PDB file of C-alpha atoms in Angstrom:
ATOM      1  CA  UNK A   1      73.559 139.166-216.074  1.00  0.00           C
ATOM      2  CA  UNK A   2      76.639 137.275-214.912  1.00  0.00           C
ATOM      3  CA  UNK A   3      76.320 133.498-215.089  1.00  0.00           C
ATOM      4  CA  UNK A   4      78.378 130.780-213.441  1.00  0.00           C
ATOM      5  CA  UNK A   5      78.159 127.008-213.662  1.00  0.00           C
ATOM      6  CA  UNK A   6      78.720 124.340-211.013  1.00  0.00           C
ATOM      7  CA  UNK A   7      79.688 120.854-212.148  1.00  0.00           C
ATOM      8  CA  UNK A   8      80.062 118.068-209.591  1.00  0.00           C
ATOM      9  CA  UNK A   9      82.089 115.025-210.586  1.00  0.00           C
ATOM     10  CA  UNK A  10      83.314 111.770-209.093  1.00  0.00           C
ATOM     11  CA  UNK A  11      86.188 111.783-211.575  1.00  0.00           C
ATOM     12  CA  UNK A  12      84.976 108.690-213.431  1.00  0.00           C
ATOM     13  CA  UNK A  13      83.660 110.366-216.592  1.00  0.00           C
ATOM     14  CA  UNK A  14      86.511 112.532-217.907  1.00  0.00           C
ATOM     15  CA  UNK A  15      85.430 112.411-221.558  1.00  0.00           C
ATOM     16  CA  UNK A  16      81.827 113.323-220.792  1.00  0.00           C
ATOM     17  CA  UNK A  17      82.995 116.065-218.431  1.00  0.00           C
ATOM     18  CA  UNK A  18      85.209 117.610-221.099  1.00  0.00           C
ATOM     19  CA  UNK A  19      82.353 117.516-223.627  1.00  0.00           C
ATOM     20  CA  UNK A  20      80.067 119.263-221.133  1.00  0.00           C
ATOM     21  CA  UNK A  21      82.639 121.982-220.441  1.00  0.00           C
ATOM     22  CA  UNK A  22      83.103 122.500-224.170  1.00  0.00           C
ATOM     23  CA  UNK A  23      79.337 122.914-224.594  1.00  0.00           C
ATOM     24  CA  UNK A  24      79.278 125.531-221.828  1.00  0.00           C
ATOM     25  CA  UNK A  25      82.187 127.383-223.448  1.00  0.00           C
ATOM     26  CA  UNK A  26      80.233 127.572-226.731  1.00  0.00           C
ATOM     27  CA  UNK A  27      77.288 129.405-225.168  1.00  0.00           C
ATOM     28  CA  UNK A  28      76.378 132.708-226.781  1.00  0.00           C
ATOM     29  CA  UNK A  29      76.858 135.956-224.878  1.00  0.00           C
ATOM     30  CA  UNK A  30      79.330 136.675-222.129  1.00  0.00           C
ATOM     31  CA  UNK A  31      81.433 133.678-221.041  1.00  0.00           C
ATOM     32  CA  UNK A  32      79.963 131.469-218.311  1.00  0.00           C
ATOM     33  CA  UNK A  33      82.389 131.074-215.412  1.00  0.00           C
ATOM     34  CA  UNK A  34      82.755 127.402-214.407  1.00  0.00           C
ATOM     35  CA  UNK A  35      83.770 125.595-211.237  1.00  0.00           C
ATOM     36  CA  UNK A  36      84.304 121.826-211.228  1.00  0.00           C
ATOM     37  CA  UNK A  37      84.091 120.166-207.818  1.00  0.00           C
ATOM     38  CA  UNK A  38      85.840 116.817-207.413  1.00  0.00           C
ATOM     39  CA  UNK A  39      83.642 115.016-204.910  1.00  0.00           C
ATOM     40  CA  UNK A  40      86.157 112.787-203.158  1.00  0.00           C
ATOM     41  CA  UNK A  41      88.302 112.291-206.255  1.00  0.00           C
ATOM     42  CA  UNK A  42      91.166 114.055-208.049  1.00  0.00           C
ATOM     43  CA  UNK A  43      90.217 116.048-211.111  1.00  0.00           C
ATOM     44  CA  UNK A  44      91.480 115.356-214.626  1.00  0.00           C
ATOM     45  CA  UNK A  45      93.205 118.033-216.657  1.00  0.00           C
ATOM     46  CA  UNK A  46      90.673 120.781-217.381  1.00  0.00           C
ATOM     47  CA  UNK A  47      90.551 123.766-219.743  1.00  0.00           C
ATOM     48  CA  UNK A  48      92.279 126.977-218.719  1.00  0.00           C
ATOM     49  CA  UNK A  49      90.103 129.320-216.698  1.00  0.00           C
ATOM     50  CA  UNK A  50      87.997 126.610-215.075  1.00  0.00           C
ATOM     51  CA  UNK A  51      87.931 126.928-211.288  1.00  0.00           C
ATOM     52  CA  UNK A  52      88.509 123.715-209.382  1.00  0.00           C
ATOM     53  CA  UNK A  53      87.854 122.352-205.900  1.00  0.00           C
ATOM     54  CA  UNK A  54      88.981 118.865-204.847  1.00  0.00           C
ATOM     55  CA  UNK A  55      87.237 117.467-201.776  1.00  0.00           C
ATOM     56  CA  UNK A  56      89.074 114.766-199.824  1.00  0.00           C
ATOM     57  CA  UNK A  57      85.934 112.619-199.528  1.00  0.00           C
ATOM     58  CA  UNK A  58      82.537 112.213-201.122  1.00  0.00           C
ATOM     59  CA  UNK A  59      80.290 114.597-199.188  1.00  0.00           C
ATOM     60  CA  UNK A  60      77.183 113.891-201.253  1.00  0.00           C
ATOM     61  CA  UNK A  61      75.455 115.804-204.006  1.00  0.00           C
ATOM     62  CA  UNK A  62      73.918 118.752-202.090  1.00  0.00           C
ATOM     63  CA  UNK A  63      77.007 119.416-199.958  1.00  0.00           C
ATOM     64  CA  UNK A  64      79.240 119.150-203.032  1.00  0.00           C
ATOM     65  CA  UNK A  65      77.090 121.616-204.951  1.00  0.00           C
ATOM     66  CA  UNK A  66      77.100 123.964-201.967  1.00  0.00           C
ATOM     67  CA  UNK A  67      80.906 123.963-202.138  1.00  0.00           C
ATOM     68  CA  UNK A  68      80.573 124.956-205.792  1.00  0.00           C
ATOM     69  CA  UNK A  69      78.241 127.807-204.872  1.00  0.00           C
ATOM     70  CA  UNK A  70      80.716 129.182-202.334  1.00  0.00           C
ATOM     71  CA  UNK A  71      83.520 129.002-204.925  1.00  0.00           C
ATOM     72  CA  UNK A  72      81.792 132.044-206.436  1.00  0.00           C
ATOM     73  CA  UNK A  73      81.898 133.959-203.152  1.00  0.00           C
ATOM     74  CA  UNK A  74      79.422 133.906-200.240  1.00  0.00           C
ATOM     75  CA  UNK A  75      76.141 132.467-201.581  1.00  0.00           C
ATOM     76  CA  UNK A  76      77.602 132.709-205.097  1.00  0.00           C
ATOM     77  CA  UNK A  77      77.604 136.508-204.923  1.00  0.00           C
ATOM     78  CA  UNK A  78      80.209 136.973-207.668  1.00  0.00           C
ATOM     79  CA  UNK A  79      77.567 136.035-210.247  1.00  0.00           C
ATOM     80  CA  UNK A  80      73.844 136.688-210.646  1.00  0.00           C
ATOM     81  CA  UNK A  81      72.788 133.109-211.352  1.00  0.00           C
ATOM     82  CA  UNK A  82      74.348 129.647-211.313  1.00  0.00           C
ATOM     83  CA  UNK A  83      73.772 126.734-213.671  1.00  0.00           C
ATOM     84  CA  UNK A  84      73.993 123.274-212.076  1.00  0.00           C
ATOM     85  CA  UNK A  85      74.885 120.631-214.651  1.00  0.00           C
ATOM     86  CA  UNK A  86      75.487 116.870-214.417  1.00  0.00           C
ATOM     87  CA  UNK A  87      79.006 115.907-215.452  1.00  0.00           C
ATOM     88  CA  UNK A  88      77.663 113.421-218.033  1.00  0.00           C
ATOM     89  CA  UNK A  89      75.237 115.948-219.482  1.00  0.00           C
ATOM     90  CA  UNK A  90      75.655 118.252-222.473  1.00  0.00           C
ATOM     91  CA  UNK A  91      74.097 121.529-223.575  1.00  0.00           C
ATOM     92  CA  UNK A  92      73.169 120.782-227.216  1.00  0.00           C
ATOM     93  CA  UNK A  93      72.008 124.323-227.964  1.00  0.00           C
ATOM     94  CA  UNK A  94      74.288 127.344-227.840  1.00  0.00           C
ATOM     95  CA  UNK A  95      71.594 129.790-226.692  1.00  0.00           C
ATOM     96  CA  UNK A  96      70.720 128.197-223.323  1.00  0.00           C
ATOM     97  CA  UNK A  97      72.730 130.710-221.306  1.00  0.00           C
ATOM     98  CA  UNK A  98      71.112 133.604-223.155  1.00  0.00           C
ATOM     99  CA  UNK A  99      67.656 132.126-222.583  1.00  0.00           C
ATOM    100  CA  UNK A 100      68.459 131.950-218.860  1.00  0.00           C
ATOM    101  CA  UNK A 101      69.593 135.565-218.799  1.00  0.00           C
ATOM    102  CA  UNK A 102      66.459 136.669-220.635  1.00  0.00           C
ATOM    103  CA  UNK A 103      64.138 134.682-218.361  1.00  0.00           C
ATOM    104  CA  UNK A 104      65.638 136.055-215.152  1.00  0.00           C
ATOM    105  CA  UNK A 105      65.723 139.606-216.546  1.00  0.00           C
ATOM    106  CA  UNK A 106      62.086 139.445-217.655  1.00  0.00           C
ATOM    107  CA  UNK A 107      60.751 138.246-214.275  1.00  0.00           C
ATOM    108  CA  UNK A 108      62.427 139.571-211.105  1.00  0.00           C
ATOM    109  CA  UNK A 109      60.440 137.044-209.020  1.00  0.00           C
ATOM    110  CA  UNK A 110      61.763 134.057-210.973  1.00  0.00           C
ATOM    111  CA  UNK A 111      64.254 132.285-208.720  1.00  0.00           C
ATOM    112  CA  UNK A 112      64.810 128.837-210.249  1.00  0.00           C
ATOM    113  CA  UNK A 113      64.629 127.408-213.776  1.00  0.00           C
ATOM    114  CA  UNK A 114      64.417 123.661-214.369  1.00  0.00           C
ATOM    115  CA  UNK A 115      65.717 122.516-217.761  1.00  0.00           C
ATOM    116  CA  UNK A 116      64.266 119.726-219.895  1.00  0.00           C
ATOM    117  CA  UNK A 117      66.436 116.595-219.860  1.00  0.00           C
ATOM    118  CA  UNK A 118      66.417 114.667-223.134  1.00  0.00           C
ATOM    119  CA  UNK A 119      68.170 111.486-224.204  1.00  0.00           C
ATOM    120  CA  UNK A 120      70.844 112.410-226.768  1.00  0.00           C
ATOM    121  CA  UNK A 121      69.975 109.477-229.041  1.00  0.00           C
ATOM    122  CA  UNK A 122      66.182 109.353-228.888  1.00  0.00           C
ATOM    123  CA  UNK A 123      65.369 112.922-227.855  1.00  0.00           C
ATOM    124  CA  UNK A 124      62.863 111.536-225.355  1.00  0.00           C
ATOM    125  CA  UNK A 125      62.304 112.942-221.884  1.00  0.00           C
ATOM    126  CA  UNK A 126      61.509 110.540-219.049  1.00  0.00           C
ATOM    127  CA  UNK A 127      58.329 111.289-217.120  1.00  0.00           C
ATOM    128  CA  UNK A 128      60.309 111.514-213.879  1.00  0.00           C
ATOM    129  CA  UNK A 129      62.279 114.391-215.405  1.00  0.00           C
ATOM    130  CA  UNK A 130      59.192 116.562-215.790  1.00  0.00           C
ATOM    131  CA  UNK A 131      58.819 118.156-212.329  1.00  0.00           C
ATOM    132  CA  UNK A 132      55.028 118.156-212.053  1.00  0.00           C
ATOM    133  CA  UNK A 133      52.205 115.647-211.658  1.00  0.00           C
ATOM    134  CA  UNK A 134      50.847 116.126-215.189  1.00  0.00           C
ATOM    135  CA  UNK A 135      54.035 114.980-216.897  1.00  0.00           C
ATOM    136  CA  UNK A 136      52.719 113.461-220.136  1.00  0.00           C
ATOM    137  CA  UNK A 137      53.782 116.448-222.266  1.00  0.00           C
ATOM    138  CA  UNK A 138      57.430 117.342-221.582  1.00  0.00           C
ATOM    139  CA  UNK A 139      57.308 120.026-224.282  1.00  0.00           C
ATOM    140  CA  UNK A 140      54.917 122.158-222.221  1.00  0.00           C
ATOM    141  CA  UNK A 141      56.653 124.752-220.088  1.00  0.00           C
ATOM    142  CA  UNK A 142      54.966 125.724-216.833  1.00  0.00           C
ATOM    143  CA  UNK A 143      55.271 126.994-213.299  1.00  0.00           C
ATOM    144  CA  UNK A 144      56.314 124.124-211.020  1.00  0.00           C
ATOM    145  CA  UNK A 145      57.077 123.405-207.373  1.00  0.00           C
ATOM    146  CA  UNK A 146      60.402 121.580-207.678  1.00  0.00           C
ATOM    147  CA  UNK A 147      63.258 121.229-210.161  1.00  0.00           C
ATOM    148  CA  UNK A 148      65.876 118.834-211.534  1.00  0.00           C
ATOM    149  CA  UNK A 149      69.155 118.790-209.642  1.00  0.00           C
ATOM    150  CA  UNK A 150      71.619 118.393-212.515  1.00  0.00           C
ATOM    151  CA  UNK A 151      69.890 120.588-215.086  1.00  0.00           C
ATOM    152  CA  UNK A 152      68.855 123.940-213.686  1.00  0.00           C
ATOM    153  CA  UNK A 153      69.709 127.570-213.042  1.00  0.00           C
ATOM    154  CA  UNK A 154      69.242 129.377-209.727  1.00  0.00           C
ATOM    155  CA  UNK A 155      69.410 133.093-209.036  1.00  0.00           C
ATOM    156  CA  UNK A 156      72.104 133.536-206.375  1.00  0.00           C
ATOM    157  CA  UNK A 157      69.962 135.904-204.329  1.00  0.00           C
ATOM    158  CA  UNK A 158      67.806 132.840-203.596  1.00  0.00           C
ATOM    159  CA  UNK A 159      70.742 131.245-201.789  1.00  0.00           C
ATOM    160  CA  UNK A 160      71.453 134.488-199.949  1.00  0.00           C
ATOM    161  CA  UNK A 161      67.840 134.647-198.755  1.00  0.00           C
ATOM    162  CA  UNK A 162      66.912 131.028-197.969  1.00  0.00           C
ATOM    163  CA  UNK A 163      70.261 129.211-197.786  1.00  0.00           C
ATOM    164  CA  UNK A 164      71.749 126.468-199.911  1.00  0.00           C
ATOM    165  CA  UNK A 165      70.906 122.836-200.445  1.00  0.00           C
ATOM    166  CA  UNK A 166      70.549 120.644-197.324  1.00  0.00           C
ATOM    167  CA  UNK A 167      74.000 119.091-196.842  1.00  0.00           C
ATOM    168  CA  UNK A 168      72.852 116.106-194.780  1.00  0.00           C
ATOM    169  CA  UNK A 169      70.475 114.815-197.455  1.00  0.00           C
ATOM    170  CA  UNK A 170      73.500 113.443-199.394  1.00  0.00           C
ATOM    171  CA  UNK A 171      71.267 112.303-202.272  1.00  0.00           C
ATOM    172  CA  UNK A 172      67.536 112.674-203.115  1.00  0.00           C
ATOM    173  CA  UNK A 173      64.902 115.366-202.507  1.00  0.00           C
ATOM    174  CA  UNK A 174      67.401 118.161-201.828  1.00  0.00           C
ATOM    175  CA  UNK A 175      65.987 120.110-204.775  1.00  0.00           C
ATOM    176  CA  UNK A 176      62.441 119.998-203.397  1.00  0.00           C
ATOM    177  CA  UNK A 177      63.702 121.175-200.016  1.00  0.00           C
ATOM    178  CA  UNK A 178      65.304 124.232-201.625  1.00  0.00           C
ATOM    179  CA  UNK A 179      62.318 124.832-203.921  1.00  0.00           C
ATOM    180  CA  UNK A 180      59.834 124.795-201.028  1.00  0.00           C
ATOM    181  CA  UNK A 181      61.955 127.270-199.064  1.00  0.00           C
ATOM    182  CA  UNK A 182      62.266 129.508-202.123  1.00  0.00           C
ATOM    183  CA  UNK A 183      58.530 129.381-202.820  1.00  0.00           C
ATOM    184  CA  UNK A 184      57.820 130.172-199.180  1.00  0.00           C
ATOM    185  CA  UNK A 185      60.023 133.273-199.553  1.00  0.00           C
ATOM    186  CA  UNK A 186      58.004 134.430-202.583  1.00  0.00           C
ATOM    187  CA  UNK A 187      60.191 133.160-205.442  1.00  0.00           C
ATOM    188  CA  UNK A 188      58.874 131.360-208.524  1.00  0.00           C
ATOM    189  CA  UNK A 189      60.102 128.123-210.124  1.00  0.00           C
ATOM    190  CA  UNK A 190      59.713 127.496-213.865  1.00  0.00           C
ATOM    191  CA  UNK A 191      60.108 124.369-215.989  1.00  0.00           C
ATOM    192  CA  UNK A 192      61.351 125.401-219.441  1.00  0.00           C
ATOM    193  CA  UNK A 193      61.163 122.865-222.237  1.00  0.00           C
ATOM    194  CA  UNK A 194      63.271 125.043-224.546  1.00  0.00           C
ATOM    195  CA  UNK A 195      66.299 124.889-222.232  1.00  0.00           C
ATOM    196  CA  UNK A 196      67.668 121.414-222.879  1.00  0.00           C
ATOM    197  CA  UNK A 197      70.330 119.235-221.289  1.00  0.00           C
ATOM    198  CA  UNK A 198      71.209 116.041-223.103  1.00  0.00           C
ATOM    199  CA  UNK A 199      71.649 113.165-220.667  1.00  0.00           C
ATOM    200  CA  UNK A 200      71.543 109.394-221.222  1.00  0.00           C
ATOM    201  CA  UNK A 201      68.356 107.698-220.057  1.00  0.00           C
ATOM    202  CA  UNK A 202      68.946 106.148-216.643  1.00  0.00           C
ATOM    203  CA  UNK A 203      67.007 104.569-213.776  1.00  0.00           C
ATOM    204  CA  UNK A 204      67.283 106.262-210.372  1.00  0.00           C
ATOM    205  CA  UNK A 205      67.442 102.912-208.579  1.00  0.00           C
ATOM    206  CA  UNK A 206      70.865 102.281-210.152  1.00  0.00           C
ATOM    207  CA  UNK A 207      72.307 103.883-207.014  1.00  0.00           C
ATOM    208  CA  UNK A 208      72.715 101.303-204.238  1.00  0.00           C
ATOM    209  CA  UNK A 209      71.454 103.700-201.584  1.00  0.00           C
ATOM    210  CA  UNK A 210      68.474 104.913-203.615  1.00  0.00           C
ATOM    211  CA  UNK A 211      65.576 103.363-201.688  1.00  0.00           C
ATOM    212  CA  UNK A 212      66.943 104.185-198.236  1.00  0.00           C
ATOM    213  CA  UNK A 213      67.861 107.771-199.124  1.00  0.00           C
ATOM    214  CA  UNK A 214      64.556 108.457-200.872  1.00  0.00           C
ATOM    215  CA  UNK A 215      62.568 107.301-197.824  1.00  0.00           C
ATOM    216  CA  UNK A 216      64.758 108.944-195.179  1.00  0.00           C
ATOM    217  CA  UNK A 217      64.923 112.253-197.008  1.00  0.00           C
ATOM    218  CA  UNK A 218      61.180 112.238-197.700  1.00  0.00           C
ATOM    219  CA  UNK A 219      60.625 112.158-193.938  1.00  0.00           C
ATOM    220  CA  UNK A 220      63.245 114.858-193.362  1.00  0.00           C
ATOM    221  CA  UNK A 221      61.685 117.007-196.088  1.00  0.00           C
ATOM    222  CA  UNK A 222      58.293 116.891-194.396  1.00  0.00           C
ATOM    223  CA  UNK A 223      59.640 117.385-190.873  1.00  0.00           C
ATOM    224  CA  UNK A 224      61.703 120.400-191.962  1.00  0.00           C
ATOM    225  CA  UNK A 225      59.179 122.211-194.123  1.00  0.00           C
ATOM    226  CA  UNK A 226      55.522 121.273-193.602  1.00  0.00           C
ATOM    227  CA  UNK A 227      53.031 122.556-191.038  1.00  0.00           C
ATOM    228  CA  UNK A 228      52.784 119.938-188.285  1.00  0.00           C
ATOM    229  CA  UNK A 229      49.293 118.781-189.231  1.00  0.00           C
ATOM    230  CA  UNK A 230      50.396 117.984-192.801  1.00  0.00           C
ATOM    231  CA  UNK A 231      53.477 115.933-191.891  1.00  0.00           C
ATOM    232  CA  UNK A 232      51.610 112.645-191.151  1.00  0.00           C
ATOM    233  CA  UNK A 233      49.256 113.202-194.101  1.00  0.00           C
ATOM    234  CA  UNK A 234      52.078 113.758-196.588  1.00  0.00           C
ATOM    235  CA  UNK A 235      54.125 110.816-195.313  1.00  0.00           C
ATOM    236  CA  UNK A 236      51.077 108.566-195.037  1.00  0.00           C
ATOM    237  CA  UNK A 237      50.197 109.196-198.679  1.00  0.00           C
ATOM    238  CA  UNK A 238      53.765 108.422-199.769  1.00  0.00           C
ATOM    239  CA  UNK A 239      53.817 105.277-197.617  1.00  0.00           C
ATOM    240  CA  UNK A 240      50.685 103.982-199.365  1.00  0.00           C
ATOM    241  CA  UNK A 241      51.985 104.983-202.812  1.00  0.00           C
ATOM    242  CA  UNK A 242      55.200 103.085-202.184  1.00  0.00           C
ATOM    243  CA  UNK A 243      53.289  99.945-201.214  1.00  0.00           C
ATOM    244  CA  UNK A 244      51.012 100.326-204.243  1.00  0.00           C
ATOM    245  CA  UNK A 245      54.057 100.306-206.535  1.00  0.00           C
ATOM    246  CA  UNK A 246      54.901  96.820-205.197  1.00  0.00           C
ATOM    247  CA  UNK A 247      58.680  97.174-204.875  1.00  0.00           C
ATOM    248  CA  UNK A 248      60.835  94.082-204.537  1.00  0.00           C
ATOM    249  CA  UNK A 249      61.343  92.715-201.045  1.00  0.00           C
ATOM    250  CA  UNK A 250      64.946  94.027-200.743  1.00  0.00           C
ATOM    251  CA  UNK A 251      63.866  97.433-202.056  1.00  0.00           C
ATOM    252  CA  UNK A 252      60.948  97.608-199.632  1.00  0.00           C
ATOM    253  CA  UNK A 253      63.169  96.558-196.745  1.00  0.00           C
ATOM    254  CA  UNK A 254      65.633  99.343-197.600  1.00  0.00           C
ATOM    255  CA  UNK A 255      62.782 101.846-197.999  1.00  0.00           C
ATOM    256  CA  UNK A 256      61.265 100.949-194.629  1.00  0.00           C
ATOM    257  CA  UNK A 257      64.675 101.234-193.003  1.00  0.00           C
ATOM    258  CA  UNK A 258      65.110 104.696-194.473  1.00  0.00           C
ATOM    259  CA  UNK A 259      61.605 105.711-193.423  1.00  0.00           C
ATOM    260  CA  UNK A 260      62.382 104.694-189.839  1.00  0.00           C
ATOM    261  CA  UNK A 261      65.745 106.462-189.986  1.00  0.00           C
ATOM    262  CA  UNK A 262      64.045 109.662-191.095  1.00  0.00           C
ATOM    263  CA  UNK A 263      62.013 109.737-187.879  1.00  0.00           C
ATOM    264  CA  UNK A 264      64.846 108.647-185.594  1.00  0.00           C
ATOM    265  CA  UNK A 265      67.545 111.083-186.761  1.00  0.00           C
ATOM    266  CA  UNK A 266      67.935 114.859-186.761  1.00  0.00           C
ATOM    267  CA  UNK A 267      66.539 116.488-189.890  1.00  0.00           C
ATOM    268  CA  UNK A 268      68.127 119.919-189.526  1.00  0.00           C
ATOM    269  CA  UNK A 269      66.374 123.198-188.745  1.00  0.00           C
ATOM    270  CA  UNK A 270      62.577 123.147-188.901  1.00  0.00           C
ATOM    271  CA  UNK A 271      61.010 126.110-190.683  1.00  0.00           C
ATOM    272  CA  UNK A 272      57.406 125.179-191.536  1.00  0.00           C
ATOM    273  CA  UNK A 273      56.063 126.939-194.596  1.00  0.00           C
ATOM    274  CA  UNK A 274      53.235 129.417-194.362  1.00  0.00           C
ATOM    275  CA  UNK A 275      49.696 128.237-195.083  1.00  0.00           C
ATOM    276  CA  UNK A 276      49.673 130.724-197.944  1.00  0.00           C
ATOM    277  CA  UNK A 277      52.518 128.716-199.461  1.00  0.00           C
ATOM    278  CA  UNK A 278      50.548 125.485-198.997  1.00  0.00           C
ATOM    279  CA  UNK A 279      47.715 127.067-200.965  1.00  0.00           C
ATOM    280  CA  UNK A 280      50.153 128.337-203.566  1.00  0.00           C
ATOM    281  CA  UNK A 281      51.576 124.846-204.066  1.00  0.00           C
ATOM    282  CA  UNK A 282      48.031 123.515-204.365  1.00  0.00           C
ATOM    283  CA  UNK A 283      47.124 126.068-207.028  1.00  0.00           C
ATOM    284  CA  UNK A 284      50.268 125.071-208.939  1.00  0.00           C
ATOM    285  CA  UNK A 285      48.940 121.494-209.050  1.00  0.00           C
ATOM    286  CA  UNK A 286      51.145 119.966-206.366  1.00  0.00           C
ATOM    287  CA  UNK A 287      49.540 120.196-202.934  1.00  0.00           C
ATOM    288  CA  UNK A 288      52.130 119.226-200.292  1.00  0.00           C
ATOM    289  CA  UNK A 289      50.354 116.027-199.350  1.00  0.00           C
ATOM    290  CA  UNK A 290      51.542 114.120-202.437  1.00  0.00           C
TER     291      UNK A 290
END
């Protein structure tokens, strides 16, 4: 199985980027082809053989990763699966690529693998990095309904069948959008605790646009993918959950602005999932109302 890797960078972490590329180069088995996409920034000097794309402006995370996919041919067709890795991450184990190959080979219906993210100093995994509701045990692998954007592997036939990440999302929830479309097409998504990416512990709200993007894209996600009757239920539940978390006044103001924007702006093509997929998500422990 031919593997590629897509690394998106803003050009501000050259040392971490080089360490990540070195960790990919050390993977057992056939070499992993790599493309580094400079998202609105020039790229530093990179190892020989690494493909590069420099975008003139920051197009956002999903659009930037889509450019990386197409660097491997239409829908990534030059390889069988693509790893998506954060530029400040690191693969601490040298068998991760081989584990990916084995997992995809063993299960033809497996479309997406979500890695476990662990802090390089403490070894701990944040709850938000376990893509399921029952997140207390990050060492338990399981079937899931979404995945982590900067630590995953996707079979390229998934992109050929359901399309890439939603460009207009820019940041937040683009992985769930792709996962729902893949699940609706019959693919499976796995969380694998034995496939590890080291990444420093961070808070998502460090991004200035976090609250607005999270709210806007949550609305877009529902409008694009859910049966009409579930859209107000799903968004109503998330509205109440957000209030229950008692965000600061500036954060709530930004969230409400994003929520309004999500209703007032185009969300892209609407392809509501089948009710069989709703039931499938429910059986996997994540009904699409929460």
